[in-house]
Coordinates of C-alpha atoms and ligand atoms in Angstrom, one line a residue:
M1 CA 11.2 20.9 -9.0
M2 CA 7.8 22.1 -10.5
P3 CA 5.5 19.2 -11.1
E4 CA 3.9 19.0 -14.6
T5 CA 0.5 17.6 -15.5
A6 CA -1.0 18.1 -18.8
T7 CA -4.1 20.0 -17.7
F8 CA -2.7 21.9 -14.8
E9 CA -1.8 25.6 -14.7
M10 CA -0.1 26.6 -11.6
H11 CA -1.5 29.8 -9.9
P12 CA 1.1 32.6 -10.3
N13 CA 1.1 33.2 -6.5
L14 CA 1.9 29.6 -5.9
R15 CA 4.7 29.6 -8.4
K16 CA 6.1 32.6 -6.6
F17 CA 5.7 30.9 -3.2
L18 CA 7.4 27.8 -4.3
S19 CA 10.3 29.6 -6.0
A20 CA 11.3 31.3 -2.8
Q21 CA 13.2 28.6 -1.0
P22 CA 14.1 27.3 1.5
K23 CA 10.9 28.1 3.3
R24 CA 11.5 29.6 6.7
L25 CA 10.1 29.4 10.2
W26 CA 7.7 32.1 11.4
I27 CA 8.7 33.2 14.9
G28 CA 7.9 36.5 16.6
G29 CA 6.6 38.0 13.3
K30 CA 9.9 37.2 11.5
W31 CA 10.7 34.6 8.8
V32 CA 13.9 32.9 10.1
E33 CA 16.2 30.0 9.4
A34 CA 16.3 27.2 12.0
R35 CA 18.9 27.9 14.7
S36 CA 20.6 24.6 13.8
G37 CA 20.7 25.7 10.1
K38 CA 19.0 22.4 9.3
S39 CA 16.3 22.0 6.6
F40 CA 14.3 19.1 5.2
E41 CA 12.5 18.3 1.9
T42 CA 8.7 18.0 1.4
C43 CA 7.7 16.1 -1.7
N44 CA 4.9 15.8 -4.1
P45 CA 3.4 12.4 -3.3
A46 CA 2.1 12.0 -6.9
T47 CA 5.7 11.7 -8.2
G48 CA 7.9 11.4 -5.1
D49 CA 9.8 14.4 -6.4
A50 CA 10.9 17.2 -4.1
L51 CA 8.5 20.1 -3.9
A52 CA 10.3 22.5 -1.4
R53 CA 13.0 22.6 1.1
V54 CA 11.9 23.8 4.5
A55 CA 13.7 25.0 7.6
E56 CA 13.6 22.3 10.3
A57 CA 12.7 23.6 13.8
D58 CA 13.9 21.8 16.9
R59 CA 14.1 22.5 20.6
A60 CA 16.1 25.8 20.2
D61 CA 13.5 27.2 17.8
V62 CA 10.7 26.1 20.1
E63 CA 12.4 28.0 23.0
E64 CA 12.5 31.1 20.8
A65 CA 8.9 30.7 19.7
V66 CA 7.7 30.2 23.3
R67 CA 9.4 33.4 24.3
A68 CA 7.8 35.3 21.4
A69 CA 4.4 33.8 22.1
R70 CA 4.6 34.6 25.8
K71 CA 5.7 38.2 25.1
A72 CA 2.9 38.6 22.6
T73 CA 0.3 37.6 25.4
E74 CA 1.3 40.9 27.1
G75 CA 1.7 43.1 24.0
P76 CA -0.8 44.8 21.8
W77 CA -2.7 41.5 21.5
S78 CA -3.8 41.7 25.1
S79 CA -5.2 45.2 24.7
L80 CA -7.0 44.6 21.4
S81 CA -10.8 44.8 22.1
P82 CA -12.9 41.8 21.5
S83 CA -14.5 43.6 18.6
E84 CA -11.1 44.3 17.0
R85 CA -10.1 40.7 17.5
G86 CA -13.2 39.6 15.8
K87 CA -12.5 42.0 12.9
L88 CA -9.0 40.6 12.5
L89 CA -10.3 37.0 12.4
Y90 CA -12.8 38.1 9.8
R91 CA -10.1 39.7 7.7
I92 CA -8.1 36.5 7.8
A93 CA -11.2 34.6 6.5
E94 CA -11.6 37.1 3.7
L95 CA -7.9 36.8 2.7
L96 CA -8.0 33.0 2.9
E97 CA -11.0 33.1 0.6
K98 CA -9.3 35.4 -1.8
H99 CA -6.3 33.1 -2.0
A100 CA -8.4 29.9 -2.0
E101 CA -7.5 28.6 -5.4
E102 CA -3.8 29.0 -4.8
L103 CA -4.0 27.3 -1.4
A104 CA -6.1 24.5 -2.8
Q105 CA -3.4 23.8 -5.4
L106 CA -0.7 23.9 -2.8
E107 CA -2.6 21.5 -0.5
S108 CA -3.1 19.1 -3.4
L109 CA 0.6 19.3 -4.3
D110 CA 1.9 18.8 -0.9
N111 CA -0.6 16.2 0.4
G112 CA -1.7 14.5 -2.8
K113 CA -5.4 15.0 -2.3
T114 CA -7.5 15.8 -5.3
I115 CA -7.9 19.5 -6.3
R116 CA -11.6 19.0 -6.2
E117 CA -11.6 17.9 -2.6
A118 CA -9.3 20.7 -1.6
Q119 CA -11.4 23.3 -3.5
K120 CA -14.8 22.0 -2.2
G121 CA -13.8 20.8 1.2
D122 CA -10.6 21.9 2.9
L123 CA -10.6 25.5 1.7
P124 CA -14.2 26.6 2.3
L125 CA -14.2 24.8 5.6
A126 CA -11.0 26.6 6.7
V127 CA -12.4 29.9 5.6
D128 CA -15.6 29.1 7.6
L129 CA -13.7 28.4 10.7
F130 CA -12.1 31.8 10.8
R131 CA -15.5 33.4 9.9
Y132 CA -17.3 31.5 12.5
Y133 CA -14.8 32.3 15.3
A134 CA -14.7 35.9 14.2
G135 CA -18.1 36.1 15.7
W136 CA -17.0 34.8 19.1
P137 CA -14.7 37.3 20.8
T138 CA -17.6 39.6 21.5
K139 CA -19.6 36.7 22.9
I140 CA -17.2 35.2 25.3
H141 CA -18.4 36.2 28.7
G142 CA -18.8 35.1 32.3
E143 CA -21.8 34.9 34.6
T144 CA -23.1 36.2 37.9
I145 CA -23.8 33.4 40.3
P146 CA -26.1 33.6 43.4
V147 CA -23.6 32.3 46.1
S148 CA -24.3 31.7 49.7
V149 CA -22.1 31.0 52.8
P150 CA -23.8 28.6 55.2
Y151 CA -22.2 30.0 58.4
L152 CA -23.1 33.6 57.5
P153 CA -26.8 33.6 57.2
G154 CA -28.2 36.8 55.5
A155 CA -24.7 37.8 54.3
R156 CA -24.6 39.3 50.9
F157 CA -22.0 38.7 48.1
F158 CA -21.6 39.6 44.5
H159 CA -20.0 36.8 42.6
Y160 CA -19.1 36.8 38.9
T161 CA -17.0 34.7 36.6
V162 CA -14.6 35.8 33.8
R163 CA -13.3 33.7 30.9
E164 CA -9.7 34.4 30.3
P165 CA -7.3 33.0 27.7
V166 CA -5.2 30.0 28.8
G167 CA -2.0 31.7 27.4
V168 CA 0.4 30.0 25.0
V169 CA -1.2 27.2 23.0
G170 CA 0.9 24.6 21.2
A171 CA -0.9 23.0 18.2
I172 CA 0.5 19.8 16.8
I173 CA -1.3 18.6 13.7
P174 CA -1.2 15.8 11.1
W175 CA -0.9 15.8 7.4
N176 CA -4.3 14.6 6.2
F177 CA -6.1 18.0 6.2
P178 CA -3.1 20.3 6.8
L179 CA -4.6 23.8 6.4
L180 CA -8.0 22.8 7.8
M181 CA -6.4 21.4 11.0
A182 CA -4.3 24.5 11.3
A183 CA -7.4 26.7 11.0
E184 CA -9.4 24.5 13.4
R185 CA -6.8 25.3 16.1
I186 CA -5.7 28.8 15.3
A187 CA -9.1 30.4 14.8
P188 CA -10.7 29.5 18.2
A189 CA -7.4 29.9 20.1
L190 CA -7.0 33.5 18.7
A191 CA -10.7 34.2 19.2
C192 CA -10.2 33.5 22.9
G193 CA -7.2 35.8 23.1
N194 CA -4.4 33.2 23.2
T195 CA -1.2 33.0 21.3
V196 CA -0.2 30.0 19.2
I197 CA 2.7 27.9 18.2
L198 CA 1.8 25.6 15.4
K199 CA 3.8 22.5 14.4
P200 CA 2.5 21.2 11.1
A201 CA 3.2 17.6 10.1
E202 CA 6.6 17.1 8.5
Q203 CA 4.9 15.6 5.3
T204 CA 2.8 18.8 4.7
P205 CA 4.3 22.0 6.0
L206 CA 3.6 24.2 3.1
S207 CA 0.0 25.4 3.5
A208 CA 0.7 26.3 7.1
L209 CA 3.6 28.5 6.0
R210 CA 1.4 30.2 3.3
L211 CA -1.2 30.7 6.0
G212 CA 1.5 32.4 8.1
E213 CA 2.0 34.9 5.3
I214 CA -1.8 35.5 5.2
L215 CA -1.9 36.1 9.0
E216 CA 0.9 38.6 8.5
E217 CA -0.9 40.3 5.7
A218 CA -4.1 40.5 7.8
G219 CA -2.1 42.4 10.5
L220 CA -1.8 39.8 13.3
P221 CA 0.6 41.4 15.9
E222 CA 4.0 39.8 15.9
G223 CA 4.4 36.6 18.0
V224 CA 0.7 36.0 18.3
C225 CA 1.0 33.0 15.9
N226 CA 4.3 31.2 15.2
I227 CA 4.7 28.4 12.7
L228 CA 7.4 25.8 13.2
P229 CA 7.7 23.0 10.7
G230 CA 9.8 20.2 12.1
F231 CA 9.7 16.6 13.2
G232 CA 7.5 15.1 15.9
P233 CA 10.2 13.6 18.2
T234 CA 12.2 16.9 18.2
A235 CA 10.1 20.0 17.6
G236 CA 6.8 18.3 18.6
R237 CA 8.2 16.8 21.8
A238 CA 9.9 20.0 22.8
L239 CA 6.6 21.8 22.5
A240 CA 4.7 19.2 24.4
E241 CA 7.3 19.3 27.2
H242 CA 7.9 23.0 27.4
P243 CA 7.0 24.6 30.8
G244 CA 6.1 27.8 29.0
V245 CA 3.4 26.3 27.0
D246 CA 0.0 26.3 28.7
K247 CA -2.0 24.0 26.5
I248 CA -1.5 21.5 23.8
T249 CA -4.1 20.7 21.2
F250 CA -3.1 17.5 19.3
T251 CA -4.5 15.6 16.4
G252 CA -2.8 12.4 15.2
S253 CA -2.3 8.8 16.2
T254 CA -3.4 7.4 19.6
E255 CA 0.2 6.2 20.1
V256 CA 1.6 9.7 19.9
G257 CA -1.4 11.1 21.9
R258 CA -0.2 9.0 24.8
E259 CA 3.3 10.4 24.4
I260 CA 1.9 13.9 24.5
V261 CA 0.1 13.3 27.7
K262 CA 3.3 12.0 29.3
A263 CA 5.4 14.8 28.0
S264 CA 2.9 17.4 29.2
A265 CA 3.0 16.2 32.8
G266 CA 5.9 18.5 33.8
N267 CA 3.8 21.7 34.1
L268 CA 0.4 19.8 33.9
K269 CA -0.5 21.7 30.8
R270 CA -4.0 21.4 29.5
I271 CA -4.4 18.8 26.8
S272 CA -7.0 18.1 24.1
L273 CA -6.6 15.1 21.9
E274 CA -8.2 14.2 18.6
L275 CA -7.0 10.7 17.8
G276 CA -7.7 7.9 15.5
G277 CA -10.8 5.9 14.7
K278 CA -12.0 2.6 13.4
S279 CA -15.5 3.8 12.7
P280 CA -18.5 1.7 11.9
N281 CA -20.7 2.7 9.0
I282 CA -23.9 0.7 9.4
V283 CA -26.4 0.0 6.6
F284 CA -29.8 -1.5 7.2
A285 CA -31.7 -3.2 4.4
D286 CA -34.5 -0.6 4.6
A287 CA -32.1 2.3 3.7
D288 CA -32.1 4.2 0.5
L289 CA -29.6 1.7 -0.9
E290 CA -28.3 3.9 -3.8
L291 CA -27.5 6.6 -1.3
A292 CA -26.1 4.1 1.2
V293 CA -23.6 2.7 -1.3
K294 CA -22.4 6.2 -2.1
G295 CA -22.0 6.8 1.7
M296 CA -20.2 3.5 2.2
F297 CA -17.8 4.3 -0.6
M298 CA -17.2 8.0 0.2
G299 CA -17.0 7.1 3.9
I300 CA -13.9 5.0 3.4
F301 CA -12.3 6.4 0.3
Y302 CA -12.6 10.1 0.8
N303 CA -9.1 11.7 1.0
Q304 CA -7.6 8.3 0.0
G305 CA -9.0 6.9 3.3
Q306 CA -6.7 9.1 5.3
C307 CA -9.4 10.5 7.5
C308 CA -9.6 10.0 11.3
S309 CA -13.3 9.6 10.6
A310 CA -13.0 7.0 7.8
G311 CA -15.9 4.6 7.8
S312 CA -13.5 1.7 7.7
R313 CA -15.8 -1.0 9.1
V314 CA -18.8 -1.2 6.8
F315 CA -21.6 -3.3 8.5
V316 CA -24.3 -4.3 6.0
E317 CA -27.5 -6.2 7.0
K318 CA -27.3 -9.7 5.7
S319 CA -30.3 -9.6 3.4
C320 CA -28.7 -6.9 1.2
F321 CA -25.0 -7.7 1.9
D322 CA -24.1 -9.5 -1.4
A323 CA -25.8 -6.8 -3.6
L324 CA -24.1 -3.9 -1.8
L325 CA -20.7 -5.5 -1.6
E326 CA -20.9 -6.1 -5.3
K327 CA -21.7 -2.5 -6.0
M328 CA -19.0 -1.3 -3.7
V329 CA -16.4 -3.5 -5.5
E330 CA -17.6 -2.4 -8.9
R331 CA -17.2 1.3 -8.0
A332 CA -13.8 0.7 -6.4
K333 CA -12.5 -1.0 -9.6
T334 CA -13.4 2.0 -11.7
V335 CA -11.9 4.8 -9.6
R336 CA -9.6 7.0 -11.7
Q337 CA -6.3 7.5 -9.9
G338 CA -3.8 10.1 -10.7
P339 CA -2.1 13.3 -9.6
G340 CA -4.4 15.3 -7.3
L341 CA -4.0 18.4 -9.6
D342 CA -5.4 16.6 -12.6
P343 CA -9.1 17.6 -12.5
K344 CA -10.1 14.2 -13.9
T345 CA -8.5 12.4 -10.9
Q346 CA -10.9 10.8 -8.5
M347 CA -8.3 9.5 -6.0
G348 CA -4.8 10.8 -5.4
P349 CA -1.8 9.2 -3.9
L350 CA -1.2 8.5 -0.2
V351 CA 0.9 11.1 1.5
S352 CA 4.2 9.2 1.8
Q353 CA 6.2 6.1 1.2
E354 CA 5.8 5.3 4.9
Q355 CA 2.0 5.5 4.7
L356 CA 2.1 3.3 1.5
D357 CA 4.1 0.7 3.3
R358 CA 1.9 0.8 6.3
V359 CA -1.3 0.3 4.3
A360 CA 0.3 -2.5 2.2
G361 CA 1.4 -4.1 5.5
Y362 CA -2.2 -4.1 6.7
V363 CA -3.4 -5.7 3.5
E364 CA -0.8 -8.5 3.9
S365 CA -2.0 -9.0 7.5
G366 CA -5.6 -9.2 6.3
K367 CA -4.7 -11.8 3.7
K368 CA -2.7 -13.8 6.2
E369 CA -5.5 -13.9 8.7
G370 CA -7.8 -15.3 6.0
A371 CA -9.8 -12.3 4.9
Q372 CA -11.0 -12.3 1.3
L373 CA -9.4 -9.6 -0.9
L374 CA -12.0 -8.6 -3.5
C375 CA -10.2 -5.7 -5.2
G376 CA -7.2 -3.5 -4.9
G377 CA -4.6 -4.5 -2.3
V378 CA -1.7 -3.3 -4.5
R379 CA 0.0 -0.1 -5.3
G380 CA -0.6 1.9 -8.5
E381 CA 1.1 0.6 -11.7
G382 CA 2.5 2.1 -14.8
A383 CA 2.6 5.9 -14.7
L384 CA 1.4 5.7 -11.1
S385 CA 4.3 3.6 -9.8
K386 CA 6.5 6.6 -9.1
G387 CA 4.0 8.1 -6.7
Y388 CA 2.5 6.7 -3.5
F389 CA -0.7 5.4 -5.1
F390 CA -2.6 2.5 -3.6
K391 CA -5.6 1.0 -5.3
P392 CA -9.0 1.2 -3.5
T393 CA -9.2 -2.1 -1.6
V394 CA -12.2 -4.0 -0.3
F395 CA -12.1 -7.0 2.0
A396 CA -14.9 -9.4 2.8
G397 CA -14.8 -12.6 4.9
V398 CA -13.4 -10.5 7.8
R399 CA -13.7 -11.5 11.4
D400 CA -14.1 -8.7 14.0
E401 CA -10.9 -9.7 15.8
M402 CA -8.7 -9.5 12.8
R403 CA -6.1 -6.6 12.8
I404 CA -7.7 -5.1 9.7
A405 CA -11.0 -4.8 11.6
Q406 CA -9.5 -3.5 14.9
E407 CA -6.6 -1.2 14.0
E408 CA -6.6 2.1 12.2
I409 CA -5.2 1.6 8.7
F410 CA -5.5 5.2 7.5
G411 CA -5.7 4.3 3.9
P412 CA -8.2 3.2 1.2
V413 CA -9.0 -0.2 2.7
A414 CA -12.6 -1.1 3.5
T415 CA -13.7 -4.2 5.5
V416 CA -17.3 -5.1 4.7
L417 CA -19.0 -7.2 7.4
P418 CA -22.5 -8.7 7.4
F419 CA -24.8 -8.5 10.4
E420 CA -28.2 -9.8 11.3
S421 CA -29.7 -8.0 14.2
F422 CA -29.8 -4.5 15.9
E423 CA -28.3 -5.8 19.2
E424 CA -25.5 -7.7 17.3
V425 CA -24.4 -4.7 15.2
V426 CA -24.4 -2.4 18.2
Q427 CA -22.2 -4.7 20.2
R428 CA -19.8 -5.2 17.2
A429 CA -19.8 -1.5 16.2
N430 CA -18.8 -0.6 19.7
G431 CA -16.2 -3.4 19.9
T432 CA -13.0 -1.5 19.3
A433 CA -10.8 0.8 21.4
Y434 CA -11.9 3.8 19.4
G435 CA -15.1 5.9 19.3
L436 CA -14.7 8.8 17.0
V437 CA -17.7 8.6 14.6
A438 CA -20.4 6.3 13.4
G439 CA -22.6 6.2 10.3
V440 CA -26.2 4.8 10.2
W441 CA -28.3 4.2 7.1
T442 CA -32.0 3.4 7.6
Q443 CA -35.3 4.9 6.8
D444 CA -36.7 3.8 10.2
I445 CA -36.2 7.0 12.3
K446 CA -36.8 5.2 15.6
R447 CA -34.1 2.7 14.8
A448 CA -31.7 5.5 13.7
L449 CA -32.3 7.5 16.9
R450 CA -31.9 4.4 19.1
L451 CA -28.6 3.7 17.4
A452 CA -27.5 7.3 18.0
Q453 CA -28.2 6.7 21.7
V454 CA -26.1 3.5 22.1
L455 CA -23.2 4.0 19.7
Q456 CA -20.1 5.0 21.5
A457 CA -19.0 7.8 19.2
G458 CA -18.4 11.5 19.4
T459 CA -20.3 12.1 16.1
V460 CA -23.2 10.0 14.6
W461 CA -24.2 10.6 11.0
I462 CA -27.7 9.5 10.1
N463 CA -28.2 8.9 6.3
C464 CA -25.1 11.0 5.6
Y465 CA -21.3 10.8 6.3
H466 CA -18.3 13.0 6.7
F467 CA -20.3 16.2 7.2
V468 CA -18.5 18.7 9.4
D469 CA -19.1 22.3 10.3
A470 CA -17.3 25.0 12.3
A471 CA -20.2 25.1 14.6
A472 CA -20.5 21.4 15.3
P473 CA -18.4 19.9 18.1
W474 CA -15.8 17.4 17.1
G475 CA -14.0 14.8 19.2
G476 CA -13.9 11.2 20.4
Y477 CA -15.2 8.7 22.9
K478 CA -12.9 6.1 24.4
Q479 CA -9.4 6.1 22.9
S480 CA -10.3 8.5 20.1
G481 CA -9.3 11.3 22.5
Y482 CA -10.8 13.9 24.8
G483 CA -12.0 17.5 24.6
R484 CA -14.2 18.8 21.9
E485 CA -12.9 21.1 19.2
K486 CA -15.1 23.5 17.2
G487 CA -18.3 25.2 17.9
Q488 CA -18.9 26.8 21.3
Y489 CA -17.2 23.7 22.9
A490 CA -13.8 24.9 21.7
I491 CA -14.3 28.1 23.8
D492 CA -14.0 25.8 26.9
L493 CA -10.7 24.4 25.6
Y494 CA -9.1 27.7 24.9
T495 CA -10.3 29.7 28.0
Q496 CA -10.0 29.3 31.7
I497 CA -12.6 30.5 34.2
K498 CA -11.9 32.9 37.1
S499 CA -14.4 33.0 40.0
V500 CA -14.5 36.4 41.7
W501 CA -16.2 37.0 45.1
V502 CA -17.1 40.5 46.4
D503 CA -18.2 40.9 50.0
L504 CA -21.1 43.3 50.1
N505 CA -21.7 43.3 53.8
Ligands
NAP1 P1 1.5 11.0 14.2 O1 2.9 10.5 14.3 O2 0.6 10.9 15.3 O3 1.7 12.6 13.8 C1 0.8 13.6 14.2 C2 1.6 14.9 14.6 O4 2.3 14.6 15.8 C3 2.7 15.3 13.6 O5 2.8 16.7 13.5 C4 3.9 14.6 14.1 O6 5.1 15.1 13.7 C5 3.7 14.9 15.6 N1 4.5 14.0 16.5 C6 5.0 12.7 16.2 N2 5.6 12.2 17.3 C7 5.6 13.2 18.3 C8 6.1 13.3 19.6 N3 6.8 12.3 20.1 N4 5.8 14.4 20.3 C9 5.1 15.4 19.7 N5 4.6 15.4 18.5 C10 4.9 14.3 17.7 O7 0.8 10.4 12.9 P2 1.6 10.0 11.6 O8 2.9 9.3 11.9 O9 1.7 11.1 10.7 O10 0.6 8.9 11.1 C11 0.6 7.6 11.7 C12 -0.8 7.1 12.0 O11 -1.5 8.1 12.8 C13 -1.7 7.1 10.7 O12 -1.5 6.0 10.0 C14 -3.0 7.2 11.4 O13 -3.4 5.9 11.8 C15 -2.8 8.1 12.5 N6 -3.2 9.5 12.2 C16 -4.4 9.9 12.6 C17 -4.8 11.2 12.3 C18 -6.1 11.8 12.8 O14 -6.6 12.7 12.2 N7 -6.7 11.3 13.9 C19 -4.1 12.0 11.5 C20 -2.8 11.5 11.0 C21 -2.5 10.2 11.4 P3 5.8 14.5 12.3 O15 4.9 14.8 11.2 O16 7.1 15.1 12.2 O17 5.8 13.0 12.6
MG2 MG1 4.5 16.7 0.8

């Protein structure tokens, strides 16, 4: 079951982790089989071979986890001082950092991403999230508010607010940044004093399970975090429906986001949604064009294009369109694809056969609708044909109304579109159902800032792309979701405010 690549030496801890199978669920501080006894396989997308067998949670395990998480809200967790809670989060950050190489390898194996991206992106960002939120428990406080009662002139009151945890948080996350998404939910939820039930994506359950071991090692009280690999329609749905869950934080497709909203209606649980995107990356002719080409390229091809923030609609000002398109295609043709763990690899496989079929289907639809395929458009050949590789793909001759220009492909497929004026590009950039991010490349600062004002997007990157930080809010406009994760904004998601009146008369 161990994958072999010529240059790769597996970290001994990882070897140990993978040799202990099947992997179990983490509920109430214990590693347990699924109640049903069922398990499923997760594979290495570079080869399609099985990587590990994992216990499969369903409704009964969710029941158990909700009981454990509820109980934990009343146990030692609730009496831990903010300072102790902060120290615990800091300890988690330190341990994650200590195990970073092993976790980067695991992430690369289970998801397919390149080891370099896992080492330089996913891991340090996940560590930062715990470190950032370790500072918050001691800073989450209420206010005193000068209240008045109109029919009691001169009456005196003392009014204050308190921020309290929302309770049991269900986190349902996708497979594109498995550990990072887990950290993004667990760190702020714990900082605010909640307990968590995490359902990782079925394609990539392993780093979440290893994270569970790290949380255990850090000394998190039992039941405060529970990790339940399983499938969306069973475990995920049970979590979204459960009356004992107070909040769901979800990242994934807009389609499933809608399902979550419906499923949550029973107890009107709080919801935050981070959904898809079809983001514009806009290049003006006055930009630093070398930099812009890198930004166009990385914007769509980072993580094999499997980013909610992928810059999948590249708008290029007409006067430099041909030159930049040519550069983009040239680069795309020379990308070295291979297993993520091979340090020479520049682009790994897609996460699954399903994702490969989905991306290939969009390429077919683009061709059928008359778009011009300039490179890629096919899966990897030769040694790559066993895995879920898809060649970096660039389309030109695309009309805005085509499916490849409107729908989220979630793969390495760029549509490059010419534009002529500011007004035109704003209207077209805003012309989808989504509004997650936008990129702008120009040296004219006024133009850049005017664009930042009018683009309907939760994040605007000016002369850069794909930058994220634990402190910077993240979330979408329009159908890219609601609520803002990260930064101080996540404190609003994971707390509720109590308003207290004291009569001083
Ligand atoms: P998805 O179905 O939305 O999956 C996201 C998470 O939701 C997974 O943990 C999934 O479990 C779970 N889930 C699925 N159905 C559910 C339900 N009825 N109730 C509760 N939870 C449910 O996304 P996907 O199928 O992995 O990918 C499909 C498309 O979604 C992609 O092509 C892309 O367009 C989009 N996507 C967006 C993001 C993003 O970051 N915004 C991330 C991933 C995918 P399972 O893993 O078991 O299905
Ligand atoms: Mg896998």
